[in-house]
């Protein structure tokens, strides 16, 4: 079986919270470098699990992946059927009423949370007849959790994210003003909802924007630095090394460049 990668949009009611679902099927061995993407994820491994060398561990069969600030490889020995729910940055806490800050630089075994509803969902998804049935189960569970949840600070943080995505050089102080919060309140609310402090998350957004520009053929690093809100080209190169483990030149030589945050998987 060749690598088969499929993406699906959520139902209309979940569109504000879930960006998309993706499903990976393959019998081939995988060894892929991944970068901080800015989106938290629920991950269900129905067969072989991914091994993360940087964490020296396998992902759990059902795991929650929070915001990370380091590159990492995912490896597998084949026979993969993985389903991933990609949430918008500030949405997972709204649906599950948990602070995403608890998952900073972590991939947590979802069963360890002791949430009976989530545990039952994981059991159903992992034992579903096929991935189509599993997606339906996920949607039903998320819709029921959404009905029970409080939409606390969801809109405030959402407005600040919209501004950040359109203006990569916007200050945290300005984001706080847009959210009608003090800087200290905004830092606390943003960290709880998104899982990363505003300043650090802004740097992930800049990096992802640089990937999007390179993905679309831009090789002028000075222009990329300016367009993404970096202080200068050297700043861009340092941040690229921080989040990808290598320089932009080497990155372009070694693998296809793709921005999870700004490119459409469809």
mmCIF file of C-alpha atoms in Angstrom:
data_model
loop_
_atom_site.group_PDB
_atom_site.id
_atom_site.type_symbol
_atom_site.label_atom_id
_atom_site.label_comp_id
_atom_site.label_asym_id
_atom_site.label_seq_id
_atom_site.Cartn_x
_atom_site.Cartn_y
_atom_site.Cartn_z
ATOM 1 C CA UNK A 1 0.000 0.000 0.000
ATOM 2 C CA UNK A 2 1.352 3.420 -0.935
ATOM 3 C CA UNK A 3 0.993 6.321 1.468
ATOM 4 C CA UNK A 4 -2.643 7.436 1.483
ATOM 5 C CA UNK A 5 -3.358 10.792 3.092
ATOM 6 C CA UNK A 6 -6.914 12.183 3.296
ATOM 7 C CA UNK A 7 -8.349 15.370 4.777
ATOM 8 C CA UNK A 8 -11.936 16.137 5.768
ATOM 9 C CA UNK A 9 -13.727 19.251 6.944
ATOM 10 C CA UNK A 10 -15.824 19.001 10.117
ATOM 11 C CA UNK A 11 -19.578 19.485 10.168
ATOM 12 C CA UNK A 12 -20.897 23.066 10.121
ATOM 13 C CA UNK A 13 -21.371 23.282 13.906
ATOM 14 C CA UNK A 14 -17.731 22.354 14.536
ATOM 15 C CA UNK A 15 -16.145 24.613 11.890
ATOM 16 C CA UNK A 16 -15.240 27.369 14.426
ATOM 17 C CA UNK A 17 -13.351 24.830 16.534
ATOM 18 C CA UNK A 18 -11.835 22.212 14.232
ATOM 19 C CA UNK A 19 -9.764 23.101 11.206
ATOM 20 C CA UNK A 20 -9.873 19.634 9.666
ATOM 21 C CA UNK A 21 -9.404 15.914 10.245
ATOM 22 C CA UNK A 22 -6.688 13.937 8.510
ATOM 23 C CA UNK A 23 -6.239 10.208 8.095
ATOM 24 C CA UNK A 24 -2.992 8.468 7.176
ATOM 25 C CA UNK A 25 -2.876 4.896 5.873
ATOM 26 C CA UNK A 26 0.356 3.214 4.831
ATOM 27 C CA UNK A 27 2.341 -0.009 5.079
ATOM 28 C CA UNK A 28 5.579 1.825 4.286
ATOM 29 C CA UNK A 29 8.145 2.812 6.918
ATOM 30 C CA UNK A 30 7.960 6.497 7.823
ATOM 31 C CA UNK A 31 10.664 8.906 8.960
ATOM 32 C CA UNK A 32 9.416 12.477 8.683
ATOM 33 C CA UNK A 33 10.628 15.715 10.268
ATOM 34 C CA UNK A 34 7.886 17.839 11.811
ATOM 35 C CA UNK A 35 7.980 21.430 13.051
ATOM 36 C CA UNK A 36 5.911 23.464 15.523
ATOM 37 C CA UNK A 37 2.621 23.983 13.672
ATOM 38 C CA UNK A 38 0.615 26.153 16.065
ATOM 39 C CA UNK A 39 -2.365 23.788 16.274
ATOM 40 C CA UNK A 40 -3.182 21.297 19.061
ATOM 41 C CA UNK A 41 -4.302 17.839 17.971
ATOM 42 C CA UNK A 42 -6.091 14.692 19.109
ATOM 43 C CA UNK A 43 -4.326 11.628 17.706
ATOM 44 C CA UNK A 44 -5.771 8.116 17.408
ATOM 45 C CA UNK A 45 -3.446 5.299 16.305
ATOM 46 C CA UNK A 46 -5.643 2.421 15.165
ATOM 47 C CA UNK A 47 -2.596 0.302 14.258
ATOM 48 C CA UNK A 48 1.138 1.038 14.541
ATOM 49 C CA UNK A 49 1.976 4.030 16.695
ATOM 50 C CA UNK A 50 4.498 6.751 15.870
ATOM 51 C CA UNK A 51 7.850 6.796 17.602
ATOM 52 C CA UNK A 52 9.264 10.239 18.537
ATOM 53 C CA UNK A 53 13.073 10.031 18.893
ATOM 54 C CA UNK A 54 13.324 13.461 20.566
ATOM 55 C CA UNK A 55 10.936 12.287 23.301
ATOM 56 C CA UNK A 56 12.402 8.750 23.308
ATOM 57 C CA UNK A 57 8.928 7.259 23.340
ATOM 58 C CA UNK A 58 6.022 6.065 21.277
ATOM 59 C CA UNK A 59 2.867 8.120 21.097
ATOM 60 C CA UNK A 60 0.014 6.620 23.062
ATOM 61 C CA UNK A 61 -2.764 4.942 21.089
ATOM 62 C CA UNK A 62 -4.869 7.987 22.013
ATOM 63 C CA UNK A 63 -2.846 11.138 22.656
ATOM 64 C CA UNK A 64 -3.271 14.892 22.951
ATOM 65 C CA UNK A 65 -0.523 16.944 21.333
ATOM 66 C CA UNK A 66 -0.108 20.474 22.679
ATOM 67 C CA UNK A 67 1.904 23.438 21.441
ATOM 68 C CA UNK A 68 5.616 22.655 21.019
ATOM 69 C CA UNK A 69 8.654 24.842 20.361
ATOM 70 C CA UNK A 70 11.022 22.226 18.924
ATOM 71 C CA UNK A 71 11.331 20.141 15.735
ATOM 72 C CA UNK A 72 10.780 16.397 16.010
ATOM 73 C CA UNK A 73 10.785 13.328 13.803
ATOM 74 C CA UNK A 74 7.942 10.852 13.566
ATOM 75 C CA UNK A 75 8.864 7.305 12.684
ATOM 76 C CA UNK A 76 6.915 4.107 12.153
ATOM 77 C CA UNK A 77 7.559 0.577 10.946
ATOM 78 C CA UNK A 78 4.501 0.474 8.699
ATOM 79 C CA UNK A 79 0.903 -0.748 9.014
ATOM 80 C CA UNK A 80 -0.300 2.731 9.971
ATOM 81 C CA UNK A 81 -3.883 3.910 10.250
ATOM 82 C CA UNK A 82 -3.855 7.180 12.154
ATOM 83 C CA UNK A 83 -6.719 9.659 12.613
ATOM 84 C CA UNK A 84 -5.915 13.206 13.720
ATOM 85 C CA UNK A 85 -8.273 15.992 14.799
ATOM 86 C CA UNK A 86 -6.623 19.386 14.163
ATOM 87 C CA UNK A 87 -8.133 22.063 16.404
ATOM 88 C CA UNK A 88 -7.865 25.797 16.026
ATOM 89 C CA UNK A 89 -5.248 27.143 18.472
ATOM 90 C CA UNK A 90 -7.690 28.267 21.175
ATOM 91 C CA UNK A 91 -10.475 25.701 20.718
ATOM 92 C CA UNK A 92 -9.498 22.489 22.452
ATOM 93 C CA UNK A 93 -9.951 23.930 25.944
ATOM 94 C CA UNK A 94 -13.394 25.204 25.002
ATOM 95 C CA UNK A 95 -14.513 21.773 23.867
ATOM 96 C CA UNK A 96 -12.945 19.762 26.682
ATOM 97 C CA UNK A 97 -12.812 22.406 29.430
ATOM 98 C CA UNK A 98 -9.110 21.793 30.068
ATOM 99 C CA UNK A 99 -6.274 24.372 30.007
ATOM 100 C CA UNK A 100 -4.117 23.722 26.962
ATOM 101 C CA UNK A 101 -1.224 25.192 28.967
ATOM 102 C CA UNK A 102 -1.072 21.787 30.702
ATOM 103 C CA UNK A 103 0.140 20.257 27.420
ATOM 104 C CA UNK A 104 2.956 22.722 26.637
ATOM 105 C CA UNK A 105 5.773 20.804 24.893
ATOM 106 C CA UNK A 106 3.982 17.577 25.755
ATOM 107 C CA UNK A 107 2.138 14.718 24.115
ATOM 108 C CA UNK A 108 -0.143 13.322 26.786
ATOM 109 C CA UNK A 109 -1.782 9.908 26.893
ATOM 110 C CA UNK A 110 -5.451 10.868 26.599
ATOM 111 C CA UNK A 111 -6.478 7.992 28.871
ATOM 112 C CA UNK A 112 -4.409 9.485 31.703
ATOM 113 C CA UNK A 113 -6.821 12.417 32.052
ATOM 114 C CA UNK A 114 -9.436 10.163 33.632
ATOM 115 C CA UNK A 115 -12.225 11.640 31.506
ATOM 116 C CA UNK A 116 -14.798 8.860 31.099
ATOM 117 C CA UNK A 117 -16.339 10.409 27.977
ATOM 118 C CA UNK A 118 -12.968 10.812 26.268
ATOM 119 C CA UNK A 119 -11.917 7.299 27.258
ATOM 120 C CA UNK A 120 -15.126 5.858 25.816
ATOM 121 C CA UNK A 121 -14.596 7.853 22.609
ATOM 122 C CA UNK A 122 -11.035 6.544 22.275
ATOM 123 C CA UNK A 123 -12.207 2.949 22.772
ATOM 124 C CA UNK A 124 -14.908 3.404 20.123
ATOM 125 C CA UNK A 125 -12.567 5.053 17.603
ATOM 126 C CA UNK A 126 -9.810 2.490 18.062
ATOM 127 C CA UNK A 127 -12.266 -0.374 17.622
ATOM 128 C CA UNK A 128 -14.436 1.170 14.891
ATOM 129 C CA UNK A 129 -15.067 -0.844 11.740
ATOM 130 C CA UNK A 130 -13.344 1.777 9.579
ATOM 131 C CA UNK A 131 -12.083 5.364 9.663
ATOM 132 C CA UNK A 132 -15.329 6.779 8.262
ATOM 133 C CA UNK A 133 -17.270 5.346 11.191
ATOM 134 C CA UNK A 134 -14.551 6.624 13.552
ATOM 135 C CA UNK A 135 -14.887 10.202 12.252
ATOM 136 C CA UNK A 136 -18.648 10.077 12.866
ATOM 137 C CA UNK A 137 -18.027 8.948 16.442
ATOM 138 C CA UNK A 138 -15.560 11.790 16.993
ATOM 139 C CA UNK A 139 -18.005 14.380 15.674
ATOM 140 C CA UNK A 140 -20.854 13.106 17.846
ATOM 141 C CA UNK A 141 -18.674 13.285 20.949
ATOM 142 C CA UNK A 142 -17.298 16.741 20.174
ATOM 143 C CA UNK A 143 -20.773 18.128 19.512
ATOM 144 C CA UNK A 144 -22.018 16.820 22.847
ATOM 145 C CA UNK A 145 -19.019 18.261 24.691
ATOM 146 C CA UNK A 146 -19.426 21.594 22.961
ATOM 147 C CA UNK A 147 -23.044 21.823 24.097
ATOM 148 C CA UNK A 148 -21.907 21.355 27.692
ATOM 149 C CA UNK A 149 -18.894 23.670 27.575
ATOM 150 C CA UNK A 150 -18.509 27.301 28.490
ATOM 151 C CA UNK A 151 -17.267 29.524 25.645
ATOM 152 C CA UNK A 152 -15.087 31.441 28.096
ATOM 153 C CA UNK A 153 -12.686 33.931 26.503
ATOM 154 C CA UNK A 154 -13.035 32.022 23.228
ATOM 155 C CA UNK A 155 -14.006 35.096 21.212
ATOM 156 C CA UNK A 156 -11.426 37.362 22.857
ATOM 157 C CA UNK A 157 -8.543 35.048 22.074
ATOM 158 C CA UNK A 158 -9.985 34.338 18.622
ATOM 159 C CA UNK A 159 -9.947 38.035 17.732
ATOM 160 C CA UNK A 160 -6.323 38.356 18.839
ATOM 161 C CA UNK A 161 -5.326 35.309 16.748
ATOM 162 C CA UNK A 162 -7.019 36.737 13.665
ATOM 163 C CA UNK A 163 -5.000 39.932 14.072
ATOM 164 C CA UNK A 164 -1.777 38.013 14.684
ATOM 165 C CA UNK A 165 -2.204 35.878 11.577
ATOM 166 C CA UNK A 166 -2.712 38.979 9.411
ATOM 167 C CA UNK A 167 0.008 41.127 11.036
ATOM 168 C CA UNK A 168 2.995 39.050 12.147
ATOM 169 C CA UNK A 169 4.775 42.082 13.657
ATOM 170 C CA UNK A 170 1.875 43.189 15.882
ATOM 171 C CA UNK A 171 2.907 43.660 19.521
ATOM 172 C CA UNK A 172 1.539 41.643 22.421
ATOM 173 C CA UNK A 173 0.462 44.916 24.012
ATOM 174 C CA UNK A 174 -1.682 45.682 20.980
ATOM 175 C CA UNK A 175 -3.175 42.179 21.009
ATOM 176 C CA UNK A 176 -4.106 42.682 24.651
ATOM 177 C CA UNK A 177 -5.808 45.993 23.804
ATOM 178 C CA UNK A 178 -7.768 44.348 20.986
ATOM 179 C CA UNK A 179 -8.903 41.675 23.466
ATOM 180 C CA UNK A 180 -9.948 44.343 26.011
ATOM 181 C CA UNK A 181 -7.591 42.891 28.603
ATOM 182 C CA UNK A 182 -4.560 44.133 30.473
ATOM 183 C CA UNK A 183 -1.214 42.737 29.326
ATOM 184 C CA UNK A 184 -1.007 40.516 32.414
ATOM 185 C CA UNK A 185 -4.585 39.254 32.000
ATOM 186 C CA UNK A 186 -4.045 38.649 28.297
ATOM 187 C CA UNK A 187 -0.868 36.613 28.892
ATOM 188 C CA UNK A 188 -2.718 34.422 31.387
ATOM 189 C CA UNK A 189 -5.870 33.942 29.274
ATOM 190 C CA UNK A 190 -3.904 33.337 26.065
ATOM 191 C CA UNK A 191 -1.572 30.809 27.686
ATOM 192 C CA UNK A 192 -4.471 28.878 29.176
ATOM 193 C CA UNK A 193 -6.441 28.798 25.894
ATOM 194 C CA UNK A 194 -3.659 28.406 23.309
ATOM 195 C CA UNK A 195 -1.049 26.566 25.357
ATOM 196 C CA UNK A 196 1.838 28.933 24.680
ATOM 197 C CA UNK A 197 2.635 32.474 25.819
ATOM 198 C CA UNK A 198 1.652 35.163 23.251
ATOM 199 C CA UNK A 199 5.227 36.230 22.478
ATOM 200 C CA UNK A 200 6.415 32.690 21.832
ATOM 201 C CA UNK A 201 3.322 31.790 19.821
ATOM 202 C CA UNK A 202 3.901 34.909 17.693
ATOM 203 C CA UNK A 203 7.348 33.563 16.809
ATOM 204 C CA UNK A 204 5.805 30.227 15.727
ATOM 205 C CA UNK A 205 3.369 32.155 13.518
ATOM 206 C CA UNK A 206 6.263 34.078 11.926
ATOM 207 C CA UNK A 207 8.127 30.829 11.288
ATOM 208 C CA UNK A 208 5.068 29.182 9.738
ATOM 209 C CA UNK A 209 4.542 32.248 7.531
ATOM 210 C CA UNK A 210 8.142 31.974 6.338
ATOM 211 C CA UNK A 211 7.506 28.326 5.437
ATOM 212 C CA UNK A 212 4.433 29.383 3.472
ATOM 213 C CA UNK A 213 6.451 31.947 1.493
ATOM 214 C CA UNK A 214 9.181 29.398 0.737
ATOM 215 C CA UNK A 215 6.533 26.832 -0.159
ATOM 216 C CA UNK A 216 5.268 29.296 -2.753
ATOM 217 C CA UNK A 217 8.677 29.822 -4.314
ATOM 218 C CA UNK A 218 10.159 32.795 -2.445
ATOM 219 C CA UNK A 219 13.930 32.360 -2.028
ATOM 220 C CA UNK A 220 14.747 35.967 -1.076
ATOM 221 C CA UNK A 221 15.479 35.561 2.640
ATOM 222 C CA UNK A 222 15.698 39.300 3.255
ATOM 223 C CA UNK A 223 12.227 39.717 1.763
ATOM 224 C CA UNK A 224 10.905 36.781 3.790
ATOM 225 C CA UNK A 225 12.330 38.334 6.965
ATOM 226 C CA UNK A 226 10.620 41.648 6.212
ATOM 227 C CA UNK A 227 7.300 40.043 5.213
ATOM 228 C CA UNK A 228 7.154 37.909 8.359
ATOM 229 C CA UNK A 229 8.041 40.658 10.838
ATOM 230 C CA UNK A 230 11.592 39.562 11.686
ATOM 231 C CA UNK A 231 14.086 42.239 12.724
ATOM 232 C CA UNK A 232 16.402 41.260 9.881
ATOM 233 C CA UNK A 233 17.584 38.304 7.800
ATOM 234 C CA UNK A 234 19.874 37.040 10.571
ATOM 235 C CA UNK A 235 16.922 36.984 12.968
ATOM 236 C CA UNK A 236 14.944 34.896 10.463
ATOM 237 C CA UNK A 237 17.808 32.412 10.041
ATOM 238 C CA UNK A 238 18.197 32.011 13.829
ATOM 239 C CA UNK A 239 14.469 31.395 14.276
ATOM 240 C CA UNK A 240 14.414 28.927 11.369
ATOM 241 C CA UNK A 241 17.248 26.999 12.992
ATOM 242 C CA UNK A 242 15.406 27.070 16.324
ATOM 243 C CA UNK A 243 12.177 25.611 14.949
ATOM 244 C CA UNK A 244 13.457 23.369 12.152
ATOM 245 C CA UNK A 245 16.905 22.422 13.385
ATOM 246 C CA UNK A 246 18.600 23.817 10.285
ATOM 247 C CA UNK A 247 19.070 26.929 8.146
ATOM 248 C CA UNK A 248 16.597 27.955 5.419
ATOM 249 C CA UNK A 249 19.120 26.988 2.727
ATOM 250 C CA UNK A 250 19.602 23.484 4.130
ATOM 251 C CA UNK A 251 15.900 23.097 4.802
ATOM 252 C CA UNK A 252 15.061 23.783 1.170
ATOM 253 C CA UNK A 253 17.714 21.272 0.063
ATOM 254 C CA UNK A 254 16.630 18.420 2.296
ATOM 255 C CA UNK A 255 12.828 18.283 2.130
ATOM 256 C CA UNK A 256 9.655 19.802 0.672
ATOM 257 C CA UNK A 257 8.678 22.915 2.633
ATOM 258 C CA UNK A 258 5.075 23.136 3.833
ATOM 259 C CA UNK A 259 3.268 25.490 6.212
ATOM 260 C CA UNK A 260 0.667 23.687 8.314
ATOM 261 C CA UNK A 261 -0.579 26.996 9.719
ATOM 262 C CA UNK A 262 -1.114 28.939 6.492
ATOM 263 C CA UNK A 263 -1.427 26.389 3.673
ATOM 264 C CA UNK A 264 -4.724 24.671 2.953
ATOM 265 C CA UNK A 265 -4.486 20.879 3.102
ATOM 266 C CA UNK A 266 -7.236 20.740 0.474
#
